[in-house]
Amino acid sequence: MSRVISAAVDRGGLAPAARATRLIFLVSGIGMAAWAPMVPYAKARLGLDDASLGLVLLAFGGGSMLVMPLVGWLTQRYGNRRVIVVGGVLLCVALPGLALAAHAVALATILFCFGMALGAVDVAMNAHAVEVERRAGRPMMSGFHGLFSVGGLGGALGMSVLLALGLPLFAAALLVAALLAAVVAVQWSSLLDEARATVARAKAFAMPRGIVLLLGLLCFISFLAEGAMLDWSAVFLREFRGFDAATAGVGYAGFSVAMALVRLVGDRVVARIGPVLTVRLGASLAAAGFLLATLVAWPPAALIGFVLVGFGAANIVPVMFGAAGRLPGASPEISLATVTMLGYAGLLSGPALIGFLAQASNLAAALAAVAGLLLLTAASARWVRE
């Protein structure tokens, strides 16, 4: 009888919640990536040089990282659904606003708000995903993050296509924002209405436990590897492997596609071999990819290596987030906020650290050093609990 009741509950509540979670991850990926094709337009419209643009872009990461610790408390007090919906609405308002900024300060301000909205949605949707996964009793986190990766590819491609068709920048951004707002509006009622306010309020401000910080540092390394691919793979292919400017981006494209594909089947992998072995093998494979790309001078080897990085790194972050959300005696929201913030710190600061290391040696050596950090992640995989 209990199994029948459990199945009825799943059909009546959990399946719609799982679908809504997937779509929110998709919305987040589309929203973040839709900004990328808008950057050159903003630079040209406002007459920014590279240094000025770099300073403005810091506002995005600053907004995300500033809001994440607060979001952990908000989701615990008011529930993930409310934070997701409010963050999603602000995201949809800020996206077209980025196309209207009349000067650098305005752009930085809107970009800061855009980053805050994405950061809020990121923490809340991961906490919601942990709850859905817990109720389902099976791995689901990699699939959720797979939809985020698909959204990232679709958001950049979709915005680029709209602009290529001659649609004005504001109209294209408004169209994408309207689509995202429609998804949030349709799905909000399917999100779980649980509020972690039932957890003792005092825990909302408790210092993160050591294991949370360790998981955050491992996420820092994984996000650093992703940031290295985003910002340095094309430069490496041009300067060290003889690719021209028109084709150097193929390395990151291969990495992105590989990551999205593996994440979509990642839940089966985790269910079959467990989270510890998933992280250990994944981090080792990603490290091997960086070493292949940097140590073998044959140009196709670099492309193969970057694809291997995507295959290996794909499931590390989802498993880490799932582990943070399942720590006994700790608030999932607070733990996830800490881990997410440290992960974003790796994504934002990592490329700069690689740049400093490349200046001191060379880019190949700097990327090989990332392989060393990934091997450290593989050695620490035992801390990822079932």
mmCIF file of C-alpha atoms in Angstrom:
data_model
loop_
_atom_site.group_PDB
_atom_site.id
_atom_site.type_symbol
_atom_site.label_atom_id
_atom_site.label_comp_id
_atom_site.label_asym_id
_atom_site.label_seq_id
_atom_site.Cartn_x
_atom_site.Cartn_y
_atom_site.Cartn_z
ATOM 1 C CA MET A 1 0.000 0.000 0.000
ATOM 2 C CA SER A 2 2.811 2.424 0.872
ATOM 3 C CA ARG A 3 4.384 1.888 -2.556
ATOM 4 C CA VAL A 4 1.078 2.675 -4.255
ATOM 5 C CA ILE A 5 0.734 5.865 -2.230
ATOM 6 C CA SER A 6 4.350 6.830 -3.008
ATOM 7 C CA ALA A 7 3.815 6.277 -6.713
ATOM 8 C CA ALA A 8 0.644 8.364 -6.626
ATOM 9 C CA VAL A 9 2.492 11.173 -4.884
ATOM 10 C CA ASP A 10 5.223 11.018 -7.540
ATOM 11 C CA ARG A 11 2.735 11.181 -10.400
ATOM 12 C CA GLY A 12 0.762 13.939 -8.726
ATOM 13 C CA GLY A 13 3.546 16.201 -7.493
ATOM 14 C CA LEU A 14 7.115 15.119 -8.108
ATOM 15 C CA ALA A 15 6.996 14.607 -11.877
ATOM 16 C CA PRO A 16 5.712 18.163 -12.529
ATOM 17 C CA ALA A 17 8.262 19.501 -10.033
ATOM 18 C CA ALA A 18 11.086 17.655 -11.818
ATOM 19 C CA ARG A 19 9.934 19.035 -15.162
ATOM 20 C CA ALA A 20 9.707 22.551 -13.760
ATOM 21 C CA THR A 21 13.200 22.222 -12.281
ATOM 22 C CA ARG A 22 14.623 21.176 -15.651
ATOM 23 C CA LEU A 23 12.967 24.133 -17.345
ATOM 24 C CA ILE A 24 14.260 26.593 -14.721
ATOM 25 C CA PHE A 25 17.796 25.279 -15.313
ATOM 26 C CA LEU A 26 17.166 25.786 -19.035
ATOM 27 C CA VAL A 27 15.944 29.348 -18.403
ATOM 28 C CA SER A 28 19.042 30.135 -16.352
ATOM 29 C CA GLY A 29 21.357 28.808 -19.059
ATOM 30 C CA ILE A 30 19.576 30.727 -21.816
ATOM 31 C CA GLY A 31 19.494 33.946 -19.795
ATOM 32 C CA MET A 32 23.194 33.835 -18.966
ATOM 33 C CA ALA A 33 24.325 32.939 -22.486
ATOM 34 C CA ALA A 34 22.038 35.461 -24.205
ATOM 35 C CA TRP A 35 24.234 38.230 -22.806
ATOM 36 C CA ALA A 36 27.374 36.979 -24.601
ATOM 37 C CA PRO A 37 26.357 38.062 -28.151
ATOM 38 C CA MET A 38 25.286 41.440 -26.734
ATOM 39 C CA VAL A 39 28.756 42.299 -25.414
ATOM 40 C CA PRO A 40 30.273 43.518 -28.731
ATOM 41 C CA TYR A 41 27.212 45.703 -29.326
ATOM 42 C CA ALA A 42 27.547 47.262 -25.880
ATOM 43 C CA LYS A 43 31.249 47.892 -26.401
ATOM 44 C CA ALA A 44 30.683 49.592 -29.773
ATOM 45 C CA ARG A 45 27.610 51.569 -28.672
ATOM 46 C CA LEU A 46 29.295 53.001 -25.599
ATOM 47 C CA GLY A 47 32.749 53.414 -27.160
ATOM 48 C CA LEU A 48 34.486 51.321 -24.503
ATOM 49 C CA ASP A 49 38.080 50.180 -24.824
ATOM 50 C CA ASP A 50 39.148 46.725 -23.661
ATOM 51 C CA ALA A 51 40.170 47.882 -20.186
ATOM 52 C CA SER A 52 36.916 49.784 -19.605
ATOM 53 C CA LEU A 53 34.855 46.854 -20.838
ATOM 54 C CA GLY A 54 36.737 44.528 -18.517
ATOM 55 C CA LEU A 55 35.918 46.715 -15.525
ATOM 56 C CA VAL A 56 32.251 46.883 -16.508
ATOM 57 C CA LEU A 57 32.066 43.105 -16.901
ATOM 58 C CA LEU A 58 33.272 42.666 -13.331
ATOM 59 C CA ALA A 59 29.874 43.971 -12.232
ATOM 60 C CA PHE A 60 28.209 40.771 -13.436
ATOM 61 C CA GLY A 61 30.322 38.497 -11.273
ATOM 62 C CA GLY A 62 30.228 40.946 -8.400
ATOM 63 C CA GLY A 63 26.436 40.955 -8.358
ATOM 64 C CA SER A 64 26.268 37.162 -8.431
ATOM 65 C CA MET A 65 28.785 36.615 -5.657
ATOM 66 C CA LEU A 66 27.389 39.363 -3.429
ATOM 67 C CA VAL A 67 23.860 37.953 -3.438
ATOM 68 C CA MET A 68 24.668 34.255 -3.014
ATOM 69 C CA PRO A 69 25.276 34.204 0.770
ATOM 70 C CA LEU A 70 22.042 36.152 1.289
ATOM 71 C CA VAL A 71 20.085 33.832 -1.002
ATOM 72 C CA GLY A 72 20.971 30.869 1.196
ATOM 73 C CA TRP A 73 19.117 32.539 4.059
ATOM 74 C CA LEU A 74 16.227 33.752 1.869
ATOM 75 C CA THR A 75 15.551 30.305 0.414
ATOM 76 C CA GLN A 76 15.611 28.795 3.878
ATOM 77 C CA ARG A 77 13.156 31.372 5.198
ATOM 78 C CA TYR A 78 10.798 31.819 2.231
ATOM 79 C CA GLY A 79 11.304 28.683 0.164
ATOM 80 C CA ASN A 80 13.066 28.015 -3.106
ATOM 81 C CA ARG A 81 10.009 28.634 -5.282
ATOM 82 C CA ARG A 82 9.574 32.257 -4.237
ATOM 83 C CA VAL A 83 13.251 33.043 -4.722
ATOM 84 C CA ILE A 84 13.290 31.344 -8.136
ATOM 85 C CA VAL A 85 10.254 33.288 -9.322
ATOM 86 C CA VAL A 86 11.444 36.670 -8.030
ATOM 87 C CA GLY A 87 14.945 36.087 -9.408
ATOM 88 C CA GLY A 88 13.525 34.930 -12.728
ATOM 89 C CA VAL A 89 11.368 38.030 -13.055
ATOM 90 C CA LEU A 90 14.325 40.325 -12.291
ATOM 91 C CA LEU A 91 16.408 38.418 -14.833
ATOM 92 C CA CYS A 92 13.777 38.986 -17.525
ATOM 93 C CA VAL A 93 13.607 42.706 -16.695
ATOM 94 C CA ALA A 94 17.383 43.202 -16.663
ATOM 95 C CA LEU A 95 18.163 41.384 -19.928
ATOM 96 C CA PRO A 96 16.517 43.903 -22.291
ATOM 97 C CA GLY A 97 17.727 46.697 -20.002
ATOM 98 C CA LEU A 98 21.290 45.754 -20.945
ATOM 99 C CA ALA A 99 20.489 46.792 -24.520
ATOM 100 C CA LEU A 100 19.317 50.248 -23.412
ATOM 101 C CA ALA A 101 22.178 51.351 -21.146
ATOM 102 C CA ALA A 102 23.283 54.807 -22.295
ATOM 103 C CA HIS A 103 26.686 54.926 -20.605
ATOM 104 C CA ALA A 104 29.191 52.681 -18.855
ATOM 105 C CA VAL A 105 27.891 53.354 -15.332
ATOM 106 C CA ALA A 106 24.344 52.464 -16.369
ATOM 107 C CA LEU A 107 25.548 49.289 -18.064
ATOM 108 C CA ALA A 108 27.554 48.277 -14.993
ATOM 109 C CA THR A 109 24.555 48.938 -12.734
ATOM 110 C CA ILE A 110 22.158 46.874 -14.851
ATOM 111 C CA LEU A 111 24.783 44.163 -15.280
ATOM 112 C CA PHE A 112 25.207 44.069 -11.495
ATOM 113 C CA CYS A 113 21.443 43.536 -11.090
ATOM 114 C CA PHE A 114 21.507 40.954 -13.884
ATOM 115 C CA GLY A 115 24.258 39.076 -12.025
ATOM 116 C CA MET A 116 22.300 39.264 -8.760
ATOM 117 C CA ALA A 117 19.207 37.805 -10.438
ATOM 118 C CA LEU A 118 21.168 34.961 -12.017
ATOM 119 C CA GLY A 119 23.006 34.269 -8.762
ATOM 120 C CA ALA A 120 19.733 34.099 -6.838
ATOM 121 C CA VAL A 121 18.164 31.730 -9.357
ATOM 122 C CA ASP A 122 21.325 29.611 -9.429
ATOM 123 C CA VAL A 123 21.394 28.959 -5.671
ATOM 124 C CA ALA A 124 17.630 28.476 -5.341
ATOM 125 C CA MET A 125 17.269 26.160 -8.349
ATOM 126 C CA ASN A 126 20.107 23.953 -7.106
ATOM 127 C CA ALA A 127 18.557 23.763 -3.632
ATOM 128 C CA HIS A 128 15.223 22.900 -5.264
ATOM 129 C CA ALA A 129 16.952 20.269 -7.415
ATOM 130 C CA VAL A 130 18.473 18.673 -4.310
ATOM 131 C CA GLU A 131 15.009 18.406 -2.749
ATOM 132 C CA VAL A 132 13.524 16.875 -5.905
ATOM 133 C CA GLU A 133 16.428 14.417 -6.106
ATOM 134 C CA ARG A 134 15.987 13.500 -2.432
ATOM 135 C CA ARG A 135 12.297 12.802 -2.858
ATOM 136 C CA ALA A 136 12.895 10.820 -6.042
ATOM 137 C CA GLY A 137 15.515 8.678 -4.338
ATOM 138 C CA ARG A 138 17.751 8.551 -7.417
ATOM 139 C CA PRO A 139 20.437 10.733 -9.052
ATOM 140 C CA MET A 140 18.962 13.623 -11.044
ATOM 141 C CA MET A 141 21.392 16.518 -10.580
ATOM 142 C CA SER A 142 23.513 15.875 -13.685
ATOM 143 C CA GLY A 143 20.411 15.900 -15.869
ATOM 144 C CA PHE A 144 19.350 19.237 -14.418
ATOM 145 C CA HIS A 145 22.776 20.717 -15.115
ATOM 146 C CA GLY A 146 22.653 19.181 -18.581
ATOM 147 C CA LEU A 147 19.624 21.351 -19.329
ATOM 148 C CA PHE A 148 21.593 24.367 -18.112
ATOM 149 C CA SER A 149 24.350 23.500 -20.596
ATOM 150 C CA VAL A 150 21.807 23.045 -23.380
ATOM 151 C CA GLY A 151 20.332 26.415 -22.444
ATOM 152 C CA GLY A 152 23.774 27.983 -22.631
ATOM 153 C CA LEU A 153 24.304 26.690 -26.150
ATOM 154 C CA GLY A 154 20.764 27.611 -27.199
ATOM 155 C CA GLY A 155 20.837 31.076 -25.636
ATOM 156 C CA ALA A 156 24.028 32.146 -27.397
ATOM 157 C CA LEU A 157 22.957 30.603 -30.699
ATOM 158 C CA GLY A 158 19.391 31.924 -30.527
ATOM 159 C CA MET A 159 20.408 35.485 -29.746
ATOM 160 C CA SER A 160 23.044 35.367 -32.484
ATOM 161 C CA VAL A 161 20.475 34.137 -35.017
ATOM 162 C CA LEU A 162 17.979 36.864 -34.073
ATOM 163 C CA LEU A 163 20.661 39.536 -34.484
ATOM 164 C CA ALA A 164 21.867 38.008 -37.754
ATOM 165 C CA LEU A 165 18.292 38.216 -39.084
ATOM 166 C CA GLY A 166 18.433 41.981 -38.572
ATOM 167 C CA LEU A 167 16.347 42.253 -35.409
ATOM 168 C CA PRO A 168 17.360 45.306 -33.327
ATOM 169 C CA LEU A 169 19.320 44.445 -30.189
ATOM 170 C CA PHE A 170 16.607 45.606 -27.784
ATOM 171 C CA ALA A 171 13.893 43.729 -29.683
ATOM 172 C CA ALA A 172 15.949 40.524 -29.701
ATOM 173 C CA ALA A 173 16.671 40.799 -25.972
ATOM 174 C CA LEU A 174 13.023 41.599 -25.249
ATOM 175 C CA LEU A 175 11.879 38.574 -27.253
ATOM 176 C CA VAL A 176 14.222 36.245 -25.358
ATOM 177 C CA ALA A 177 13.197 37.789 -22.028
ATOM 178 C CA ALA A 178 9.517 37.359 -22.857
ATOM 179 C CA LEU A 179 10.081 33.696 -23.679
ATOM 180 C CA LEU A 180 11.905 33.126 -20.404
ATOM 181 C CA ALA A 181 9.230 35.001 -18.438
ATOM 182 C CA ALA A 182 6.537 32.832 -20.021
ATOM 183 C CA VAL A 183 8.362 29.657 -18.948
ATOM 184 C CA VAL A 184 8.736 30.931 -15.363
ATOM 185 C CA ALA A 185 5.074 31.977 -15.245
ATOM 186 C CA VAL A 186 3.843 28.600 -16.518
ATOM 187 C CA GLN A 187 6.108 26.512 -14.299
ATOM 188 C CA TRP A 188 6.035 28.376 -10.988
ATOM 189 C CA SER A 189 3.003 26.481 -9.669
ATOM 190 C CA SER A 190 4.740 23.147 -10.330
ATOM 191 C CA LEU A 191 7.752 24.035 -8.217
ATOM 192 C CA LEU A 192 7.740 22.578 -4.723
ATOM 193 C CA ASP A 193 6.288 24.991 -2.208
ATOM 194 C CA GLU A 194 8.353 23.667 0.663
ATOM 195 C CA ALA A 195 10.065 26.376 2.678
ATOM 196 C CA ARG A 196 13.055 25.512 4.779
ATOM 197 C CA ALA A 197 11.673 27.887 7.384
ATOM 198 C CA THR A 198 10.812 24.678 9.204
ATOM 199 C CA VAL A 199 14.548 24.279 9.853
ATOM 200 C CA ALA A 200 15.737 26.007 13.003
ATOM 201 C CA ARG A 201 16.205 29.663 12.239
ATOM 202 C CA ALA A 202 19.481 29.804 14.144
ATOM 203 C CA LYS A 203 21.082 27.519 11.583
ATOM 204 C CA ALA A 204 20.556 30.050 8.832
ATOM 205 C CA PHE A 205 23.532 32.040 10.044
ATOM 206 C CA ALA A 206 25.722 29.154 11.227
ATOM 207 C CA MET A 207 29.268 29.086 9.931
ATOM 208 C CA PRO A 208 29.729 26.513 7.148
ATOM 209 C CA ARG A 209 31.280 23.259 8.257
ATOM 210 C CA GLY A 210 34.736 22.253 7.058
ATOM 211 C CA ILE A 211 33.375 19.715 4.593
ATOM 212 C CA VAL A 212 31.273 22.439 2.953
ATOM 213 C CA LEU A 213 34.356 24.568 2.453
ATOM 214 C CA LEU A 214 36.229 21.575 1.027
ATOM 215 C CA LEU A 215 33.431 20.896 -1.467
ATOM 216 C CA GLY A 216 33.474 24.589 -2.333
ATOM 217 C CA LEU A 217 37.217 24.479 -3.038
ATOM 218 C CA LEU A 218 36.762 21.443 -5.267
ATOM 219 C CA CYS A 219 34.009 23.315 -7.114
ATOM 220 C CA PHE A 220 36.407 26.270 -7.362
ATOM 221 C CA ILE A 221 38.848 24.015 -9.234
ATOM 222 C CA SER A 222 36.183 22.616 -11.552
ATOM 223 C CA PHE A 223 34.805 26.069 -12.374
ATOM 224 C CA LEU A 224 38.370 27.315 -12.853
ATOM 225 C CA ALA A 225 38.851 24.605 -15.479
ATOM 226 C CA GLU A 226 35.647 25.701 -17.231
ATOM 227 C CA GLY A 227 36.774 29.338 -17.105
ATOM 228 C CA ALA A 228 40.142 28.342 -18.540
ATOM 229 C CA MET A 229 38.375 26.728 -21.478
ATOM 230 C CA LEU A 230 36.112 29.719 -22.007
ATOM 231 C CA ASP A 231 38.793 32.403 -21.934
ATOM 232 C CA TRP A 232 42.018 30.663 -22.953
ATOM 233 C CA SER A 233 41.294 27.697 -25.247
ATOM 234 C CA ALA A 234 41.007 29.804 -28.404
ATOM 235 C CA VAL A 235 44.126 31.790 -27.486
ATOM 236 C CA PHE A 236 46.043 28.545 -26.942
ATOM 237 C CA LEU A 237 44.945 27.118 -30.287
ATOM 238 C CA ARG A 238 45.988 30.291 -32.097
ATOM 239 C CA GLU A 239 49.331 30.860 -30.413
ATOM 240 C CA PHE A 240 50.513 27.290 -29.847
ATOM 241 C CA ARG A 241 48.760 25.091 -32.422
ATOM 242 C CA GLY A 242 48.551 27.328 -35.488
ATOM 243 C CA PHE A 243 44.767 27.803 -35.729
ATOM 244 C CA ASP A 244 43.535 31.034 -37.293
ATOM 245 C CA ALA A 245 41.127 33.429 -35.607
ATOM 246 C CA ALA A 246 38.119 32.102 -37.515
ATOM 247 C CA THR A 247 38.582 28.497 -36.357
ATOM 248 C CA ALA A 248 40.180 28.869 -32.928
ATOM 249 C CA GLY A 249 36.787 28.822 -31.228
ATOM 250 C CA VAL A 250 36.181 25.229 -32.273
ATOM 251 C CA GLY A 251 38.024 24.007 -29.179
ATOM 252 C CA TYR A 252 35.551 25.594 -26.797
ATOM 253 C CA ALA A 253 32.643 24.475 -28.972
ATOM 254 C CA GLY A 254 33.807 20.867 -28.727
ATOM 255 C CA PHE A 255 34.230 21.216 -24.976
ATOM 256 C CA SER A 256 30.717 22.674 -24.568
ATOM 257 C CA VAL A 257 28.977 20.034 -26.668
ATOM 258 C CA ALA A 258 30.831 17.224 -24.886
ATOM 259 C CA MET A 259 29.875 18.635 -21.488
ATOM 260 C CA ALA A 260 26.198 19.010 -22.419
ATOM 261 C CA LEU A 261 25.955 15.474 -23.820
ATOM 262 C CA VAL A 262 27.632 13.829 -20.842
ATOM 263 C CA ARG A 263 25.512 15.756 -18.353
ATOM 264 C CA LEU A 264 22.339 14.554 -20.036
ATOM 265 C CA VAL A 265 23.343 10.942 -19.324
ATOM 266 C CA GLY A 266 25.234 11.732 -16.133
ATOM 267 C CA ASP A 267 22.488 10.587 -13.765
ATOM 268 C CA ARG A 268 22.753 7.051 -15.148
ATOM 269 C CA VAL A 269 26.512 7.144 -14.681
ATOM 270 C CA VAL A 270 26.229 8.311 -11.075
ATOM 271 C CA ALA A 271 23.551 5.710 -10.321
ATOM 272 C CA ARG A 272 25.734 2.967 -11.786
ATOM 273 C CA ILE A 273 29.192 3.747 -10.382
ATOM 274 C CA GLY A 274 28.412 6.142 -7.520
ATOM 275 C CA PRO A 275 29.363 9.792 -6.937
ATOM 276 C CA VAL A 276 32.879 9.122 -5.601
ATOM 277 C CA LEU A 277 34.031 7.149 -8.640
ATOM 278 C CA THR A 278 32.223 9.599 -10.939
ATOM 279 C CA VAL A 279 34.271 12.504 -9.566
ATOM 280 C CA ARG A 280 37.511 10.526 -9.452
ATOM 281 C CA LEU A 281 37.275 9.296 -13.044
ATOM 282 C CA GLY A 282 35.868 12.580 -14.345
ATOM 283 C CA ALA A 283 38.568 14.750 -12.798
ATOM 284 C CA SER A 284 41.266 12.346 -13.994
ATOM 285 C CA LEU A 285 39.861 12.379 -17.533
ATOM 286 C CA ALA A 286 39.681 16.187 -17.563
ATOM 287 C CA ALA A 287 43.275 16.374 -16.324
ATOM 288 C CA ALA A 288 44.331 13.971 -19.080
ATOM 289 C CA GLY A 289 42.587 16.208 -21.605
ATOM 290 C CA PHE A 290 44.528 19.285 -20.510
ATOM 291 C CA LEU A 291 47.802 17.347 -20.562
ATOM 292 C CA LEU A 292 47.084 15.929 -24.023
ATOM 293 C CA ALA A 293 46.300 19.395 -25.365
ATOM 294 C CA THR A 294 49.385 21.024 -23.870
ATOM 295 C CA LEU A 295 52.027 18.298 -24.190
ATOM 296 C CA VAL A 296 51.293 16.876 -27.650
ATOM 297 C CA ALA A 297 52.177 19.332 -30.421
ATOM 298 C CA TRP A 298 49.884 17.749 -33.050
ATOM 299 C CA PRO A 299 46.985 20.257 -33.529
ATOM 300 C CA PRO A 300 44.151 17.667 -33.594
ATOM 301 C CA ALA A 301 45.422 16.373 -30.238
ATOM 302 C CA ALA A 302 44.516 19.721 -28.690
ATOM 303 C CA LEU A 303 40.950 19.443 -29.969
ATOM 304 C CA ILE A 304 40.680 15.876 -28.697
ATOM 305 C CA GLY A 305 42.084 17.015 -25.360
ATOM 306 C CA PHE A 306 39.555 19.818 -24.994
ATOM 307 C CA VAL A 307 36.709 17.409 -25.759
ATOM 308 C CA LEU A 308 38.066 15.087 -23.061
ATOM 309 C CA VAL A 309 38.033 18.022 -20.631
ATOM 310 C CA GLY A 310 34.321 18.468 -21.384
ATOM 311 C CA PHE A 311 33.627 14.759 -20.937
ATOM 312 C CA GLY A 312 35.510 14.603 -17.646
ATOM 313 C CA ALA A 313 34.416 17.866 -16.023
ATOM 314 C CA ALA A 314 30.739 17.491 -16.932
ATOM 315 C CA ASN A 315 29.505 15.714 -13.814
ATOM 316 C CA ILE A 316 31.916 17.043 -11.174
ATOM 317 C CA VAL A 317 29.933 20.161 -10.263
ATOM 318 C CA PRO A 318 26.490 18.455 -10.235
ATOM 319 C CA VAL A 319 27.822 15.741 -7.926
ATOM 320 C CA MET A 320 29.457 18.326 -5.654
ATOM 321 C CA PHE A 321 26.248 20.346 -5.440
ATOM 322 C CA GLY A 322 24.276 17.217 -4.657
ATOM 323 C CA ALA A 323 26.740 16.264 -1.932
ATOM 324 C CA ALA A 324 26.563 19.744 -0.392
ATOM 325 C CA GLY A 325 22.787 19.582 -0.315
ATOM 326 C CA ARG A 326 22.771 16.218 1.455
ATOM 327 C CA LEU A 327 25.173 16.931 4.316
ATOM 328 C CA PRO A 328 23.641 15.705 7.589
ATOM 329 C CA GLY A 329 22.988 18.363 10.184
ATOM 330 C CA ALA A 330 23.545 21.241 7.747
ATOM 331 C CA SER A 331 21.107 23.528 5.974
ATOM 332 C CA PRO A 332 21.071 22.580 2.246
ATOM 333 C CA GLU A 333 20.463 26.209 1.269
ATOM 334 C CA ILE A 334 23.359 27.598 3.284
ATOM 335 C CA SER A 335 25.690 24.819 2.151
ATOM 336 C CA LEU A 336 24.748 25.280 -1.499
ATOM 337 C CA ALA A 337 25.137 29.048 -1.244
ATOM 338 C CA THR A 338 28.694 28.594 0.077
ATOM 339 C CA VAL A 339 29.663 25.995 -2.514
ATOM 340 C CA THR A 340 28.112 27.989 -5.368
ATOM 341 C CA MET A 341 29.841 31.200 -4.287
ATOM 342 C CA LEU A 342 33.250 29.496 -4.151
ATOM 343 C CA GLY A 343 32.582 27.876 -7.513
ATOM 344 C CA TYR A 344 31.763 31.219 -9.106
ATOM 345 C CA ALA A 345 34.924 32.642 -7.556
ATOM 346 C CA GLY A 346 36.866 30.049 -9.529
ATOM 347 C CA LEU A 347 35.018 30.877 -12.728
ATOM 348 C CA LEU A 348 35.629 34.603 -12.325
ATOM 349 C CA SER A 349 39.136 34.702 -10.880
ATOM 350 C CA GLY A 350 40.540 31.536 -12.439
ATOM 351 C CA PRO A 351 41.157 32.937 -15.919
ATOM 352 C CA ALA A 352 43.017 35.883 -14.412
ATOM 353 C CA LEU A 353 45.160 33.543 -12.299
ATOM 354 C CA ILE A 354 45.956 31.540 -15.410
ATOM 355 C CA GLY A 355 46.908 34.758 -17.154
ATOM 356 C CA PHE A 356 49.367 35.663 -14.390
ATOM 357 C CA LEU A 357 50.862 32.177 -14.471
ATOM 358 C CA ALA A 358 51.120 32.302 -18.269
ATOM 359 C CA GLN A 359 52.907 35.641 -18.005
ATOM 360 C CA ALA A 360 55.418 34.100 -15.615
ATOM 361 C CA SER A 361 55.946 30.996 -17.782
ATOM 362 C CA ASN A 362 53.722 30.336 -20.796
ATOM 363 C CA LEU A 363 50.091 29.475 -21.492
ATOM 364 C CA ALA A 364 50.774 25.784 -22.084
ATOM 365 C CA ALA A 365 52.375 25.485 -18.651
ATOM 366 C CA ALA A 366 49.503 27.401 -17.048
ATOM 367 C CA LEU A 367 46.903 25.055 -18.552
ATOM 368 C CA ALA A 368 48.990 22.053 -17.503
ATOM 369 C CA ALA A 369 48.846 23.421 -13.951
ATOM 370 C CA VAL A 370 45.035 23.206 -14.155
ATOM 371 C CA ALA A 371 45.507 19.485 -14.830
ATOM 372 C CA GLY A 372 47.415 19.250 -11.562
ATOM 373 C CA LEU A 373 44.534 20.859 -9.669
ATOM 374 C CA LEU A 374 42.082 18.435 -11.274
ATOM 375 C CA LEU A 375 44.226 15.517 -10.124
ATOM 376 C CA LEU A 376 43.962 16.995 -6.625
ATOM 377 C CA THR A 377 40.173 16.920 -7.048
ATOM 378 C CA ALA A 378 40.364 13.262 -8.091
ATOM 379 C CA ALA A 379 42.408 12.471 -4.982
ATOM 380 C CA SER A 380 39.802 14.221 -2.792
ATOM 381 C CA ALA A 381 36.789 12.463 -4.332
ATOM 382 C CA ARG A 382 36.243 10.312 -1.246
ATOM 383 C CA TRP A 383 34.725 13.318 0.503
ATOM 384 C CA VAL A 384 31.733 13.189 -1.846
ATOM 385 C CA ARG A 385 29.207 11.254 0.187
ATOM 386 C CA GLU A 386 26.493 8.955 -1.048
#
